[in-house]
Amino acid sequence: MADTWSIGKHAFTSRLLVGTGKYPDFPTMQRALVASGAELVTVAVRRLDLSKTGEASLLEWIPKGMKLLPNTAACFTADEAIRTARLGRELEMGDLVKLEVIGDRRTLFPDVVGLVAAAEVLVKEGFTVLPYTNDDPVTAKRLEDVGCAAVMPLGAPIGSGLGIRNPYNLRIIMETVSVPVLVDAGVGTASDAAIAMELGAVAVLMNTAIAEARDPVLMAEAMRAGVEAGRKAHLAGRIPTKLHAAASSPMTGLIGS
Amino acid sequence: MQVRLNGELREVPEGVTVAGLLGHLGVKAQRVAVEVNDAVVTKDRYESQRIGPGDSIEIVAFVGGG
């Protein structure tokens, strides 16, 4: 049976979600998106530059068949995030939103109070809400309680590439909530993505690690392989760690014995 | 009449509809979303909803993001 997962009414096979920001150019982004195998890609909502209305749109470079996940990035209040989510829905004509309410410019850590408040409003308006949140199990539970379809704790600050800084909290979050847990932000390289999946994340969302790699297309392939490897390792069940050796070759039948 | 459009004061034709404003600006309606005074205007209302003096209008589109 295929190893699929779902959020709300949407089912996916790929467990790698990717962003569309920070690429050197649209053609590179397009090749990286294809290489990633992602089915869900994030996009931001911004004021249209009214002096450049004839320019190529981002959407023309997103491969057909990829579903858009509008975000509320750079919103610092619940109200801004709610308005941005509504505009995103009007643009996308879908129900999915990656909800961000940011609390601090330097770290881009979420304002979890505003996040829960915004999530509650958007769920009531029929949105399928995927909140970007801290690695805090209590907040994750609050987000589930107000009706979020998933929770997306950070591995490390957005764009930092620091990897999975608190694997124990992520595991506790996965134990605590019954909605899908996606690790969003902080991944630097393929092993980070694999670690997130080994911990039991349903999927991993990343942008900078691919877009700002020296070769974004090759890194997208690496991330895809890392996510798949981590997922398989999670399903396979790793051995317990031991302090001392456990020989792989027989200790008997040695010559000269 | 004067309105605030994407944060800047601008002159637009008196009594213009949302559809008329987008046409005036050379914006393709299917690529944008519009908010007037903090409320989204759905596409089915572009022809009927009129802009008034002093209205605050946001015209947005998707850009790359994570």
mmCIF file of C-alpha atoms in Angstrom:
data_model
loop_
_atom_site.group_PDB
_atom_site.id
_atom_site.type_symbol
_atom_site.label_atom_id
_atom_site.label_comp_id
_atom_site.label_asym_id
_atom_site.label_seq_id
_atom_site.Cartn_x
_atom_site.Cartn_y
_atom_site.Cartn_z
ATOM 1 C CA MET A 1 0.000 0.000 0.000
ATOM 2 C CA ALA A 2 1.229 3.483 -0.804
ATOM 3 C CA ASP A 3 2.639 5.447 2.142
ATOM 4 C CA THR A 4 0.354 8.465 1.935
ATOM 5 C CA TRP A 5 -0.634 11.116 4.470
ATOM 6 C CA SER A 6 -3.307 13.740 4.591
ATOM 7 C CA ILE A 7 -4.283 17.129 5.966
ATOM 8 C CA GLY A 8 -7.994 17.854 6.070
ATOM 9 C CA LYS A 9 -9.397 16.653 2.758
ATOM 10 C CA HIS A 10 -6.037 16.698 0.962
ATOM 11 C CA ALA A 11 -3.928 13.532 0.515
ATOM 12 C CA PHE A 12 -0.243 13.513 -0.393
ATOM 13 C CA THR A 13 2.513 11.039 -1.202
ATOM 14 C CA SER A 14 5.524 13.362 -0.984
ATOM 15 C CA ARG A 15 6.594 14.208 2.548
ATOM 16 C CA LEU A 16 8.738 17.158 1.503
ATOM 17 C CA LEU A 17 7.056 20.567 1.349
ATOM 18 C CA VAL A 18 9.096 23.364 -0.165
ATOM 19 C CA GLY A 19 9.036 27.131 -0.298
ATOM 20 C CA THR A 20 9.394 29.367 -3.334
ATOM 21 C CA GLY A 21 11.396 32.245 -1.841
ATOM 22 C CA LYS A 22 15.051 33.281 -2.141
ATOM 23 C CA TYR A 23 15.880 31.436 -5.378
ATOM 24 C CA PRO A 24 18.433 33.112 -7.645
ATOM 25 C CA ASP A 25 15.868 33.070 -10.508
ATOM 26 C CA PHE A 26 12.563 31.484 -11.540
ATOM 27 C CA PRO A 27 14.061 28.814 -13.887
ATOM 28 C CA THR A 28 16.295 27.511 -11.051
ATOM 29 C CA MET A 29 13.318 27.497 -8.709
ATOM 30 C CA GLN A 30 11.263 25.533 -11.194
ATOM 31 C CA ARG A 31 13.953 22.879 -11.655
ATOM 32 C CA ALA A 32 14.449 22.610 -7.895
ATOM 33 C CA LEU A 33 10.700 22.232 -7.296
ATOM 34 C CA VAL A 34 10.554 19.400 -9.829
ATOM 35 C CA ALA A 35 13.645 17.742 -8.305
ATOM 36 C CA SER A 36 12.153 17.956 -4.802
ATOM 37 C CA GLY A 37 9.107 15.920 -5.821
ATOM 38 C CA ALA A 38 7.021 18.195 -3.581
ATOM 39 C CA GLU A 39 3.262 18.238 -4.024
ATOM 40 C CA LEU A 40 2.665 21.221 -1.772
ATOM 41 C CA VAL A 41 4.608 24.487 -2.152
ATOM 42 C CA THR A 42 4.388 27.590 -0.012
ATOM 43 C CA VAL A 43 3.856 31.085 -1.406
ATOM 44 C CA ALA A 44 3.620 34.497 0.246
ATOM 45 C CA VAL A 45 0.992 37.221 -0.259
ATOM 46 C CA ARG A 46 2.341 40.707 -0.933
ATOM 47 C CA ARG A 47 1.264 44.042 -2.362
ATOM 48 C CA LEU A 48 1.414 44.002 -6.131
ATOM 49 C CA ASP A 49 4.054 46.353 -7.501
ATOM 50 C CA LEU A 50 1.758 48.597 -9.536
ATOM 51 C CA SER A 51 4.654 49.903 -11.615
ATOM 52 C CA LYS A 52 5.483 46.400 -12.884
ATOM 53 C CA THR A 53 2.106 44.862 -13.626
ATOM 54 C CA GLY A 54 3.286 43.322 -16.896
ATOM 55 C CA GLU A 55 6.055 41.223 -15.312
ATOM 56 C CA ALA A 56 6.132 37.434 -15.203
ATOM 57 C CA SER A 57 4.225 35.982 -12.303
ATOM 58 C CA LEU A 58 5.678 33.473 -9.866
ATOM 59 C CA LEU A 59 2.742 31.203 -10.618
ATOM 60 C CA GLU A 60 3.853 30.692 -14.212
ATOM 61 C CA TRP A 61 7.017 29.019 -12.882
ATOM 62 C CA ILE A 62 5.400 26.634 -10.426
ATOM 63 C CA PRO A 63 5.036 23.242 -12.108
ATOM 64 C CA LYS A 64 1.462 22.206 -12.944
ATOM 65 C CA GLY A 65 -0.085 19.855 -10.424
ATOM 66 C CA MET A 66 1.688 21.331 -7.411
ATOM 67 C CA LYS A 67 -0.728 22.594 -4.798
ATOM 68 C CA LEU A 68 -0.174 26.049 -3.335
ATOM 69 C CA LEU A 69 0.023 26.633 0.392
ATOM 70 C CA PRO A 70 -0.346 30.394 0.987
ATOM 71 C CA ASN A 71 1.478 31.637 4.088
ATOM 72 C CA THR A 72 1.044 34.613 6.376
ATOM 73 C CA ALA A 73 4.787 35.217 6.713
ATOM 74 C CA ALA A 74 5.908 38.497 8.276
ATOM 75 C CA CYS A 75 2.559 39.093 9.960
ATOM 76 C CA PHE A 76 3.175 40.322 13.492
ATOM 77 C CA THR A 77 -0.403 40.364 14.755
ATOM 78 C CA ALA A 78 -3.302 37.907 14.639
ATOM 79 C CA ASP A 79 -5.334 40.519 12.729
ATOM 80 C CA GLU A 80 -2.706 40.931 9.986
ATOM 81 C CA ALA A 81 -2.378 37.157 9.673
ATOM 82 C CA ILE A 82 -6.157 36.711 9.403
ATOM 83 C CA ARG A 83 -6.448 39.383 6.688
ATOM 84 C CA THR A 84 -3.509 37.887 4.798
ATOM 85 C CA ALA A 85 -4.993 34.388 5.028
ATOM 86 C CA ARG A 86 -8.288 35.666 3.601
ATOM 87 C CA LEU A 87 -6.459 37.340 0.703
ATOM 88 C CA GLY A 88 -4.470 34.142 0.121
ATOM 89 C CA ARG A 89 -7.682 32.154 -0.052
ATOM 90 C CA GLU A 90 -9.123 34.612 -2.552
ATOM 91 C CA LEU A 91 -5.983 34.198 -4.692
ATOM 92 C CA GLU A 92 -5.706 30.435 -4.415
ATOM 93 C CA MET A 93 -9.382 29.558 -4.122
ATOM 94 C CA GLY A 94 -8.421 26.801 -1.673
ATOM 95 C CA ASP A 95 -8.771 26.258 2.054
ATOM 96 C CA LEU A 96 -5.151 25.645 3.103
ATOM 97 C CA VAL A 97 -3.127 28.245 4.963
ATOM 98 C CA LYS A 98 0.310 28.096 6.570
ATOM 99 C CA LEU A 99 -0.373 30.360 9.514
ATOM 100 C CA GLU A 100 2.482 32.446 10.867
ATOM 101 C CA VAL A 101 2.185 35.094 13.542
ATOM 102 C CA ILE A 102 5.697 36.305 14.244
ATOM 103 C CA GLY A 103 6.672 37.645 17.645
ATOM 104 C CA ASP A 104 10.252 38.798 17.175
ATOM 105 C CA ARG A 105 12.123 40.206 14.154
ATOM 106 C CA ARG A 106 15.546 38.861 15.041
ATOM 107 C CA THR A 107 14.609 35.237 15.681
ATOM 108 C CA LEU A 108 11.293 35.123 13.798
ATOM 109 C CA PHE A 109 9.994 33.011 16.660
ATOM 110 C CA PRO A 110 6.222 32.720 16.661
ATOM 111 C CA ASP A 111 3.964 34.789 18.896
ATOM 112 C CA VAL A 112 2.082 31.753 20.147
ATOM 113 C CA VAL A 113 -0.649 33.799 21.861
ATOM 114 C CA GLY A 114 -1.489 35.573 18.597
ATOM 115 C CA LEU A 115 -1.064 32.301 16.701
ATOM 116 C CA VAL A 116 -3.693 30.419 18.708
ATOM 117 C CA ALA A 117 -6.070 33.406 18.495
ATOM 118 C CA ALA A 118 -5.675 33.685 14.703
ATOM 119 C CA ALA A 119 -5.977 29.920 14.248
ATOM 120 C CA GLU A 120 -9.261 29.864 16.135
ATOM 121 C CA VAL A 121 -10.784 32.555 13.896
ATOM 122 C CA LEU A 122 -9.556 30.979 10.656
ATOM 123 C CA VAL A 123 -10.736 27.467 11.593
ATOM 124 C CA LYS A 124 -14.213 28.908 12.182
ATOM 125 C CA GLU A 125 -14.067 30.504 8.721
ATOM 126 C CA GLY A 126 -13.464 27.082 7.171
ATOM 127 C CA PHE A 127 -9.718 27.261 6.648
ATOM 128 C CA THR A 128 -7.536 24.162 6.934
ATOM 129 C CA VAL A 129 -4.936 25.717 9.212
ATOM 130 C CA LEU A 130 -1.291 24.597 9.363
ATOM 131 C CA PRO A 131 0.336 26.728 12.060
ATOM 132 C CA TYR A 132 4.066 27.399 12.204
ATOM 133 C CA THR A 133 4.775 27.114 15.915
ATOM 134 C CA ASN A 134 7.435 26.804 18.553
ATOM 135 C CA ASP A 135 8.734 23.410 19.700
ATOM 136 C CA ASP A 136 6.409 23.643 22.683
ATOM 137 C CA PRO A 137 4.063 20.702 23.303
ATOM 138 C CA VAL A 138 1.574 22.816 25.292
ATOM 139 C CA THR A 139 1.145 25.295 22.436
ATOM 140 C CA ALA A 140 0.847 22.395 19.988
ATOM 141 C CA LYS A 141 -2.006 20.996 22.053
ATOM 142 C CA ARG A 142 -3.736 24.393 22.170
ATOM 143 C CA LEU A 143 -3.490 24.619 18.397
ATOM 144 C CA GLU A 144 -4.989 21.161 18.023
ATOM 145 C CA ASP A 145 -7.755 22.073 20.481
ATOM 146 C CA VAL A 146 -8.826 25.104 18.424
ATOM 147 C CA GLY A 147 -9.115 22.895 15.338
ATOM 148 C CA CYS A 148 -5.828 23.149 13.439
ATOM 149 C CA ALA A 149 -5.463 20.355 10.874
ATOM 150 C CA ALA A 150 -1.757 19.907 11.667
ATOM 151 C CA VAL A 151 0.949 21.514 13.760
ATOM 152 C CA MET A 152 4.291 22.620 12.365
ATOM 153 C CA PRO A 153 6.907 23.103 15.074
ATOM 154 C CA LEU A 154 10.228 24.603 14.069
ATOM 155 C CA GLY A 155 13.440 22.568 14.037
ATOM 156 C CA ALA A 156 15.409 25.820 14.507
ATOM 157 C CA PRO A 157 14.865 29.493 13.563
ATOM 158 C CA ILE A 158 13.674 30.167 10.009
ATOM 159 C CA GLY A 159 16.560 30.227 7.544
ATOM 160 C CA SER A 160 19.137 29.395 10.231
ATOM 161 C CA GLY A 161 20.161 25.969 8.957
ATOM 162 C CA LEU A 162 20.838 24.908 12.543
ATOM 163 C CA GLY A 163 19.014 21.622 12.102
ATOM 164 C CA ILE A 164 16.826 19.823 14.629
ATOM 165 C CA ARG A 165 17.716 21.616 17.879
ATOM 166 C CA ASN A 166 15.227 19.984 20.204
ATOM 167 C CA PRO A 167 14.422 16.450 19.094
ATOM 168 C CA TYR A 168 13.013 15.569 22.505
ATOM 169 C CA ASN A 169 10.381 18.304 22.419
ATOM 170 C CA LEU A 170 9.443 17.298 18.876
ATOM 171 C CA ARG A 171 8.926 13.727 20.090
ATOM 172 C CA ILE A 172 6.789 14.954 22.977
ATOM 173 C CA ILE A 173 4.709 17.032 20.535
ATOM 174 C CA MET A 174 4.198 13.925 18.392
ATOM 175 C CA GLU A 175 3.050 12.008 21.471
ATOM 176 C CA THR A 176 0.794 14.853 22.602
ATOM 177 C CA VAL A 177 -1.258 15.675 19.517
ATOM 178 C CA SER A 178 -3.157 13.399 17.169
ATOM 179 C CA VAL A 179 -3.040 15.734 14.147
ATOM 180 C CA PRO A 180 -0.075 15.415 11.759
ATOM 181 C CA VAL A 181 3.176 17.004 12.986
ATOM 182 C CA LEU A 182 5.305 18.608 10.272
ATOM 183 C CA VAL A 183 8.727 20.006 11.058
ATOM 184 C CA ASP A 184 8.904 23.481 9.555
ATOM 185 C CA ALA A 185 12.059 25.595 9.419
ATOM 186 C CA GLY A 186 15.640 25.198 10.561
ATOM 187 C CA VAL A 187 16.752 22.376 8.288
ATOM 188 C CA GLY A 188 20.230 22.970 6.842
ATOM 189 C CA THR A 189 21.066 19.798 4.991
ATOM 190 C CA ALA A 190 19.704 16.386 4.056
ATOM 191 C CA SER A 191 20.652 14.674 7.327
ATOM 192 C CA ASP A 192 18.557 17.241 9.232
ATOM 193 C CA ALA A 193 15.547 16.321 7.110
ATOM 194 C CA ALA A 194 16.236 12.632 7.733
ATOM 195 C CA ILE A 195 16.451 13.222 11.501
ATOM 196 C CA ALA A 196 13.092 15.016 11.506
ATOM 197 C CA MET A 197 11.504 12.094 9.685
ATOM 198 C CA GLU A 198 13.208 9.480 11.871
ATOM 199 C CA LEU A 199 11.678 11.197 14.889
ATOM 200 C CA GLY A 200 8.277 10.532 13.373
ATOM 201 C CA ALA A 201 7.396 13.787 11.638
ATOM 202 C CA VAL A 202 4.716 13.300 9.003
ATOM 203 C CA ALA A 203 6.563 15.659 6.662
ATOM 204 C CA VAL A 204 9.207 18.394 6.546
ATOM 205 C CA LEU A 205 8.830 21.925 5.169
ATOM 206 C CA MET A 206 11.862 23.913 4.055
ATOM 207 C CA ASN A 207 12.855 26.805 1.828
ATOM 208 C CA THR A 208 16.247 28.403 2.484
ATOM 209 C CA ALA A 209 18.210 25.132 2.735
ATOM 210 C CA ILE A 210 17.354 24.398 -0.891
ATOM 211 C CA ALA A 211 17.051 27.898 -2.371
ATOM 212 C CA GLU A 212 20.357 29.184 -0.988
ATOM 213 C CA ALA A 213 22.410 26.006 -1.495
ATOM 214 C CA ARG A 214 25.226 26.420 -4.005
ATOM 215 C CA ASP A 215 23.318 24.047 -6.293
ATOM 216 C CA PRO A 216 19.626 24.315 -5.377
ATOM 217 C CA VAL A 217 18.513 21.602 -7.811
ATOM 218 C CA LEU A 218 20.996 19.050 -6.453
ATOM 219 C CA MET A 219 20.097 20.002 -2.872
ATOM 220 C CA ALA A 220 16.411 19.512 -3.681
ATOM 221 C CA GLU A 221 17.259 15.963 -4.814
ATOM 222 C CA ALA A 222 19.282 15.425 -1.637
ATOM 223 C CA MET A 223 16.437 16.663 0.555
ATOM 224 C CA ARG A 224 13.983 14.403 -1.212
ATOM 225 C CA ALA A 225 16.287 11.426 -0.602
ATOM 226 C CA GLY A 226 16.883 12.506 3.008
ATOM 227 C CA VAL A 227 13.160 12.729 3.732
ATOM 228 C CA GLU A 228 12.540 9.350 2.104
ATOM 229 C CA ALA A 229 15.435 7.731 3.974
ATOM 230 C CA GLY A 230 14.260 9.157 7.298
ATOM 231 C CA ARG A 231 10.698 8.043 6.694
ATOM 232 C CA LYS A 232 11.785 4.488 5.841
ATOM 233 C CA ALA A 233 14.072 4.341 8.883
ATOM 234 C CA HIS A 234 11.182 5.504 11.081
ATOM 235 C CA LEU A 235 8.919 2.787 9.695
ATOM 236 C CA ALA A 236 11.646 0.142 9.890
ATOM 237 C CA GLY A 237 12.291 0.775 13.580
ATOM 238 C CA ARG A 238 15.834 1.515 14.599
ATOM 239 C CA ILE A 239 17.818 -0.673 17.004
ATOM 240 C CA PRO A 240 18.147 0.487 20.589
ATOM 241 C CA THR A 241 21.429 2.202 21.377
ATOM 242 C CA LYS A 242 23.865 0.270 23.593
ATOM 243 C CA LEU A 243 26.914 1.389 25.504
ATOM 244 C CA HIS A 244 29.066 -1.587 24.537
ATOM 245 C CA ALA A 245 29.725 -3.543 21.351
ATOM 246 C CA ALA A 246 27.511 -6.319 20.005
ATOM 247 C CA ALA A 247 29.503 -8.301 17.447
ATOM 248 C CA SER A 248 28.116 -8.663 13.942
ATOM 249 C CA SER A 249 30.320 -11.667 13.081
ATOM 250 C CA PRO A 250 30.222 -14.990 14.995
ATOM 251 C CA MET A 251 32.563 -15.058 17.994
ATOM 252 C CA THR A 252 33.005 -18.836 17.602
ATOM 253 C CA GLY A 253 34.650 -21.029 14.915
ATOM 254 C CA LEU A 254 37.713 -18.869 14.679
ATOM 255 C CA ILE A 255 40.851 -20.497 13.189
ATOM 256 C CA GLY A 256 43.469 -21.634 15.666
ATOM 257 C CA SER A 257 40.920 -22.021 18.421
ATOM 258 C CA MET B 1 -11.025 61.272 -6.142
ATOM 259 C CA GLN B 2 -8.220 60.349 -3.820
ATOM 260 C CA VAL B 3 -7.791 56.859 -2.329
ATOM 261 C CA ARG B 4 -5.029 55.074 -0.485
ATOM 262 C CA LEU B 5 -3.806 52.336 -2.835
ATOM 263 C CA ASN B 6 -1.243 49.842 -1.511
ATOM 264 C CA GLY B 7 -0.295 52.403 1.103
ATOM 265 C CA GLU B 8 0.085 55.390 -1.233
ATOM 266 C CA LEU B 9 -2.312 58.243 -1.948
ATOM 267 C CA ARG B 10 -3.506 58.138 -5.557
ATOM 268 C CA GLU B 11 -6.076 59.779 -7.797
ATOM 269 C CA VAL B 12 -8.545 57.361 -9.360
ATOM 270 C CA PRO B 13 -11.671 58.006 -11.477
ATOM 271 C CA GLU B 14 -14.740 59.102 -9.506
ATOM 272 C CA GLY B 15 -17.130 56.236 -8.646
ATOM 273 C CA VAL B 16 -14.947 53.584 -10.248
ATOM 274 C CA THR B 17 -15.751 49.895 -9.578
ATOM 275 C CA VAL B 18 -13.100 47.416 -8.432
ATOM 276 C CA ALA B 19 -13.075 45.926 -11.946
ATOM 277 C CA GLY B 20 -12.737 49.434 -13.403
ATOM 278 C CA LEU B 21 -9.848 50.249 -11.077
ATOM 279 C CA LEU B 22 -7.967 47.072 -12.022
ATOM 280 C CA GLY B 23 -8.496 47.909 -15.706
ATOM 281 C CA HIS B 24 -7.328 51.489 -15.111
ATOM 282 C CA LEU B 25 -4.140 50.137 -13.469
ATOM 283 C CA GLY B 26 -3.537 47.483 -16.146
ATOM 284 C CA VAL B 27 -3.810 44.655 -13.627
ATOM 285 C CA LYS B 28 -5.073 41.196 -14.640
ATOM 286 C CA ALA B 29 -7.939 40.433 -12.260
ATOM 287 C CA GLN B 30 -7.344 36.676 -12.126
ATOM 288 C CA ARG B 31 -3.849 37.124 -10.670
ATOM 289 C CA VAL B 32 -4.708 39.382 -7.755
ATOM 290 C CA ALA B 33 -6.833 39.643 -4.659
ATOM 291 C CA VAL B 34 -8.343 42.930 -3.519
ATOM 292 C CA GLU B 35 -9.188 44.282 -0.106
ATOM 293 C CA VAL B 36 -11.190 47.491 0.408
ATOM 294 C CA ASN B 37 -11.147 48.979 3.916
ATOM 295 C CA ASP B 38 -9.741 45.752 5.396
ATOM 296 C CA ALA B 39 -12.369 43.443 3.841
ATOM 297 C CA VAL B 40 -11.706 41.097 0.922
ATOM 298 C CA VAL B 41 -13.709 41.810 -2.218
ATOM 299 C CA THR B 42 -14.514 38.484 -3.879
ATOM 300 C CA LYS B 43 -14.173 38.319 -7.656
ATOM 301 C CA ASP B 44 -17.938 38.051 -8.186
ATOM 302 C CA ARG B 45 -18.283 41.564 -6.711
ATOM 303 C CA TYR B 46 -15.600 43.301 -8.818
ATOM 304 C CA GLU B 47 -18.179 44.644 -11.293
ATOM 305 C CA SER B 48 -20.642 45.847 -8.669
ATOM 306 C CA GLN B 49 -18.515 47.190 -5.819
ATOM 307 C CA ARG B 50 -17.671 50.877 -6.155
ATOM 308 C CA ILE B 51 -14.684 52.592 -4.637
ATOM 309 C CA GLY B 52 -15.398 55.684 -2.560
ATOM 310 C CA PRO B 53 -13.249 58.744 -1.766
ATOM 311 C CA GLY B 54 -10.709 58.018 0.982
ATOM 312 C CA ASP B 55 -11.063 54.229 0.695
ATOM 313 C CA SER B 56 -8.055 52.134 1.575
ATOM 314 C CA ILE B 57 -7.382 49.545 -1.119
ATOM 315 C CA GLU B 58 -4.891 46.691 -1.101
ATOM 316 C CA ILE B 59 -4.104 44.794 -4.289
ATOM 317 C CA VAL B 60 -1.990 41.707 -3.616
ATOM 318 C CA ALA B 61 -0.504 38.768 -5.495
ATOM 319 C CA PHE B 62 1.510 35.667 -4.701
ATOM 320 C CA VAL B 63 5.277 36.037 -4.446
ATOM 321 C CA GLY B 64 7.972 33.546 -3.498
ATOM 322 C CA GLY B 65 7.980 32.608 0.171
ATOM 323 C CA GLY B 66 8.619 29.836 2.628
#
